[in-house]
Every structure is written in C-alpha cells, then in structure tokens.
Amino acid sequence: MKGEQSSAVHLLLVEDNPADARITLEAIKEVGMAEKITILHSAEVAEQFLRRRGRYADAERPDLVLLDLNLPGRAGLEILAMIKKDPALVAIPVIILSTSHAEQDVRDSYAMHANCYIVKPLSYERLLEILIKINEFWLEMVKLPPKG
Amino acid sequence: MAERKSAKTANTPRTLRQENEELKARLAEAEDTLRALRIGEVDAIVVSGPAGPAVFTLRGAEHAYRVIVETMTEGAATISLGGTVLYGNPSLGRILETPVGAVMSRPLADFVAAGERRKFADFLKRARSGPARGRFLVGDCRPAYFSTTLLQQAEEGTRICLVVTDLTEHEAALDQLREAQAEKEILQKSEERFRLLAEGIPQIVWTASPDGTLDYYNKRGVKFSGIHLEEGPDWMWSGIVHPDDWEKAKAAWQRSVAEGLPYEVEHRLRRADGEYRWLLTRALPLIGEDGRIVKWYGTATDITETKRKQEELAQLAERLASSNRELERFAYVASHDLQEPLRSVTGFLGLLKRRYQGKLSPEADEFIEFAVAGASRMQELILDLLRYSRVESQGKPLTAVDSGKTLAQVVVNLQSAIEEAGAKVEAGTLPVIAGDDSQLVQLFQNLVGNAVKFRRDEPPLVRVSAERQEGGWRFAVADNGIGIKPEFRERILQVFQRLHTQQEYPGTGIGLAICKKIVERHGGRIWVESQPGQGTTVYFTLPDRPAAGGGSR
C-alpha cells in the first residue's frame, strides 16, 4: 500500500479530542496508510514539533498532516497559516478535518491554502472510507514533494 | 252772510223786548254759524271788527290738513257705505297699484285680491257700523292694512273714512325677524345638543376661537386640570403642559391655527392631582360659508393607560421574540454540542462491532447491535432537531423557485428509497413560487419520503399537484399508503409525534414538524386529509412568485 515512496510515510495527526484521536488512529492503522504516525494534541506542541524546537529538535518532517480545525482557541487555522507561510513547511499537504459544515470555516481554510477540507464523519465505516480515499489519492496516486 | 245792525233806541220795555229778540236772533245765527263751521258747510266768515269787516276762510286752516293727507305715505280714502271710492289720496293709488284717478268712483273691492273679496265684504259690513280693521291683499298681492272710521256729513250722509297702510316692508321685516328667530332657535338647539354631547362623552372637549384662544372646555376638562376657564389663562398654555412636550404641542397648534389643518398631538399634561398624564389632543376646524374658520372643536383623551399597555405589549413581543431566538439557539447548540460525544459513541461502537463481531459471545454481539442502533437513531434525532432549529435562523429570503425543479431534485435525492419500494412519483404542472429553495427541497423530500415509506402492500403511487388560489398555490402530495386515523391528523404535525414503532416504520417524528415550520415560514398553512387504509394527502399552501425585484421577509 505504500506505492512509489522510497522512504516510510510519516503522517502527523493534530487532534485534541482523545476519543477522536484514538478512533482516527485505529482507522489509519487499519488502512495501513503510514509507517510512522505522530499524534499531537495542541497547536503549541504542533508548532514546536514542526519547527523542530526544544525536545522536538530531531523531529522528522511529516509527509502529510491531518489537522483538526477545532483546536482550542481556533488555533487550527493558525497552525495552518504557520505551515503555509513557512518555506520549509509550505509544501506539506495539509488535510483539514473538521466537525464544522460552516461555509465560513471552509472558506477560511482554503483561503489559508489548506489542501482540502473534510468533514469528520459520524461512523467508523465512513471514516475508513475517507482514509482509504486519502491514502489512494495523496499517498499512492499523487507525487509528494521530495523530502528535504 | 249776515250783517250786523247796531241798536239805537233807549231802554223802554218795548225796546228791551226788541233788543231781546235781536239778541236771540243773533245767538241763533251765531249757533248756526258755529254749526256750519263745524260740519264744513261754511268756507268763510265776514266779521266786522274795529278795523272794519274781515273775511276768515276755513280753507286756510284746512290747507295744512289737505297737505298732510295728500302727501302722506299711507293711503287715505273716503268711501260710500256701499264701498265705492269717493275720494282717495295719491298713496292710495300707489298701494292699489292703480292711478288714483282710476280708483275714484270704483268699488274698493275691485282692487282687493279675488280670493279675499268675501272677507272684504264682511269687513265693509263691519265698517258700516263702527271702526274696523283688517289685512287684505290688494293690487298685485300687496299686503295692506285697512283701518276705518265712520264719518257723518250733514248733506251727504254717512261716509266711511279709511287709512290704508302698505304692509309690504313691515311684513318683509317680520319675515326676516321670524327667520332670524328660527335660525336662533336652531342654533340654540344645536348648542344644546353640543353641550349634552360634550358633557356626556368620556373625553375632555374644548372649543377655541379662530385665533386659537380657548373659549370652552367641558366639566371633564375642568376636573382634569383643576382650572376654570375664567380663572386662569388658556390652560393649554398655562404651564401644565409637560416641559418636554411644550415646544412640540405649541408649534403644532400654531401651525394648525394658521393654516386650518387638523390638529393631533400626543403630549403630557399635569392633572389636578399633580400626576402627568399622556393626552391625545385632536381638533378640527369648522369652516364657515366664506371659507374662513368659524371655530375649533377639539377633544383630549387620556391615553396614559393605552400607552402603558402598548409599551407592555411591545416589551412582551420583544421578550417573546428574544425567547424564540434563545430557544432556537438552544436547540441548535444542544444538537450541535451533542454531536461530538455522539460521534465518539457511534465511532467506537462501529469499531467494536467491526473488530469483535463473532469473536465475543452472541450476547455481546446483540448488545453491540442494540447500542449501534440506538446511537444511530440518536444521530438522526439530533440531525432532525438541528434542521428544525435552523428553519428560521438559517432561512434565506424568499425568491422565485420553480417547484417542478424542486420535485425533480427530491426524486433524485430519494432515488434509492423509490427504487427499493418500486414507487412511482407523478406530478402535475408545478408553478414558480416564492420560497427558500433548500427549505422547499426539505419540505418536498419529507413529504414524498413519507408517502413512499408509509406504504401498503402495493407499490406506492405518489401524486404531487398544485391548484391556484388567492395569492398563491395549494399543493397536494397524495399517496395510496396506509393512511392516518382522523383523530391523529393534527398531532402528527407536532414535534416527536409518531404513530408507529421504529420496527414498523423508522423515523424521528420530527419530519412533519419541520415541514410545518417551513410552510409557516413561507406564510402558508399545512394540513392532512386521510382515511385509514386508503392513503393520505398532505395539503399545504405557498405564496405566489414574488413581484419583480426578488423576495421579502
């Protein structure tokens, strides 16, 4: 299921809700999307990780980011902005996962250069379907930027 | 003419007798002369006086009387007992409207109006025996007053003297007086009625002269202000108007008085007990025949209570609106916030089922199944609640929507359910109406979905039609399904009202309540007609397409 990538796929999930994080993890594992999965629970830690600060000095750049928009204090959009404004990070595809259907949220996310916006499904089955599709598209069909 | 002889004899018995006879003769002459003078037989007397003989003519004295008679405005006449005019003055002719020469020697009755001749004959009869008076129409219906006296003349016999007074002006003046009197009475009656009304009605009534000065207000006005008109200046302007309202009221009154416009102002006035009350003061001008204002008639009504109630009502309405908004927000927030834990439950139950179905005991499988089903139903309920709460808050302004296209969209959305049931959806010509397109999709989808869901054994047939009505359209969604008992027809439109178990027919019991809210938001009505076992028709009305320029609300 890995396709053409020569090195292991590293997927970063930024999700503050433990239940959501756990279930997403189960689905990711079941789909077999990535060899390495990092789960971070807050915007601050995510920023440190991506910027390789402090204890994350040796952190590996993720190949794909699944980002929950509903981080505390609307921080999801800020992380998105940070990633897309940083030349070292801009190329990483960021997939927004949100409970919100609101047009404004969708608009804001794309305006901030999110690669796509997905509404969190209610059932596990549906979650699997979505992750299978993400895997097929982003991790098999599409060529990701070279690691650097 | 008699001549007087002077006596020249001495005083003897014979001479005394002669003198006596002469004196008697002279006395008789003198008496004769006096009588003749009195009755006008004599025109003149020659009297020997110290200066010689002198002639006294009665014509001299009579002349003044003649002038009076000839020139007076009243008519004067002498008539015979038979009624013939023997003499008449020029005024008589004028009154009888005939030259006086032509009146002479004619029966006076000839000049009296034909209809009064009989009365005149009676009058003459009375006049022959004494003074008589009467009013007759003479000439060309000229009213005249006849007044007679009898005149005894020595040779000619008895005559009737008469004075005729022209009553035309007199009667005209009387008529005017009568008219003026009648008018005055009408006015008085009118004033009385006005007073009665003014004192009777439960408002303050006032009147003002054309220049705007108050000249009357009724007892209620006195009671209210505690001031009598005579006591103080115009109470309207005397400082009992609330200072904040003074400018406005005064300016409006001045403008009304100047331009004759109706006056209507709400202002506060201090009542006798010191409390400021809100009054609605109105006045209308009474315009006279010449177009000028004669009087101002006004009322003042205490609207303090009304105003208070209005404010209360407004507050109540605002509270209600705000309460509604809160309720909708609550429904929205509740259902929105419920989604997150629900997602956890549903998600993990799904995961559980997937990983462990058949790997635990059969009971465990059953438990999981129940839990999954419960969670699933909870989802539907929450989603429906969310939709219900959003009908108002997320409703869009009404625009022109082709209901035919809406139905087509709904059929596509319900594709799988329709196929599964082998259902057929037919439609008549459906009009363009004013609506919120996505809400209309919800509406039709719920109704058509129900029609398909609540079916009998035979394949469901759903017919959607529209009939023109005043200001809009009456739609009908008719099916041949299981029908509804009459007593439940209204209940089912309420939230959470279901007539079946989940096993018989799944559903949240909110669908129809959402339909009702949507229809009512569009200004329409929705109702159900049905017979158990024979199918159901849901009717609802929707407004006409909006006029060019878009929607409202």
PDB file of C-alpha atoms in Angstrom, chain B residues 7 76 160 185 215 273 291 363 369 386 510:
ATOM      1  CA  ALA B   7    -129.173 149.137  18.007  1.00  0.00           C
ATOM      2  CA  ALA B  76    -106.401 107.673   2.673  1.00  0.00           C
ATOM      3  CA  ILE B 160    -116.532 105.606   5.713  1.00  0.00           C
ATOM      4  CA  GLU B 185     -83.605  78.537  17.808  1.00  0.00           C
ATOM      5  CA  ASP B 215     -63.180  79.578  24.861  1.00  0.00           C
ATOM      6  CA  ASP B 273     -53.582  65.846  41.436  1.00  0.00           C
ATOM      7  CA  GLY B 291     -64.228  79.515   3.668  1.00  0.00           C
ATOM      8  CA  GLU B 363     -24.898 -11.832  23.666  1.00  0.00           C
ATOM      9  CA  GLU B 369     -26.127  -4.313  17.874  1.00  0.00           C
ATOM     10  CA  LEU B 386     -30.812  20.709  14.125  1.00  0.00           C
ATOM     11  CA  ILE B 510     -39.755  15.473  13.539  1.00  0.00           C
TER      12      ILE B 510
END
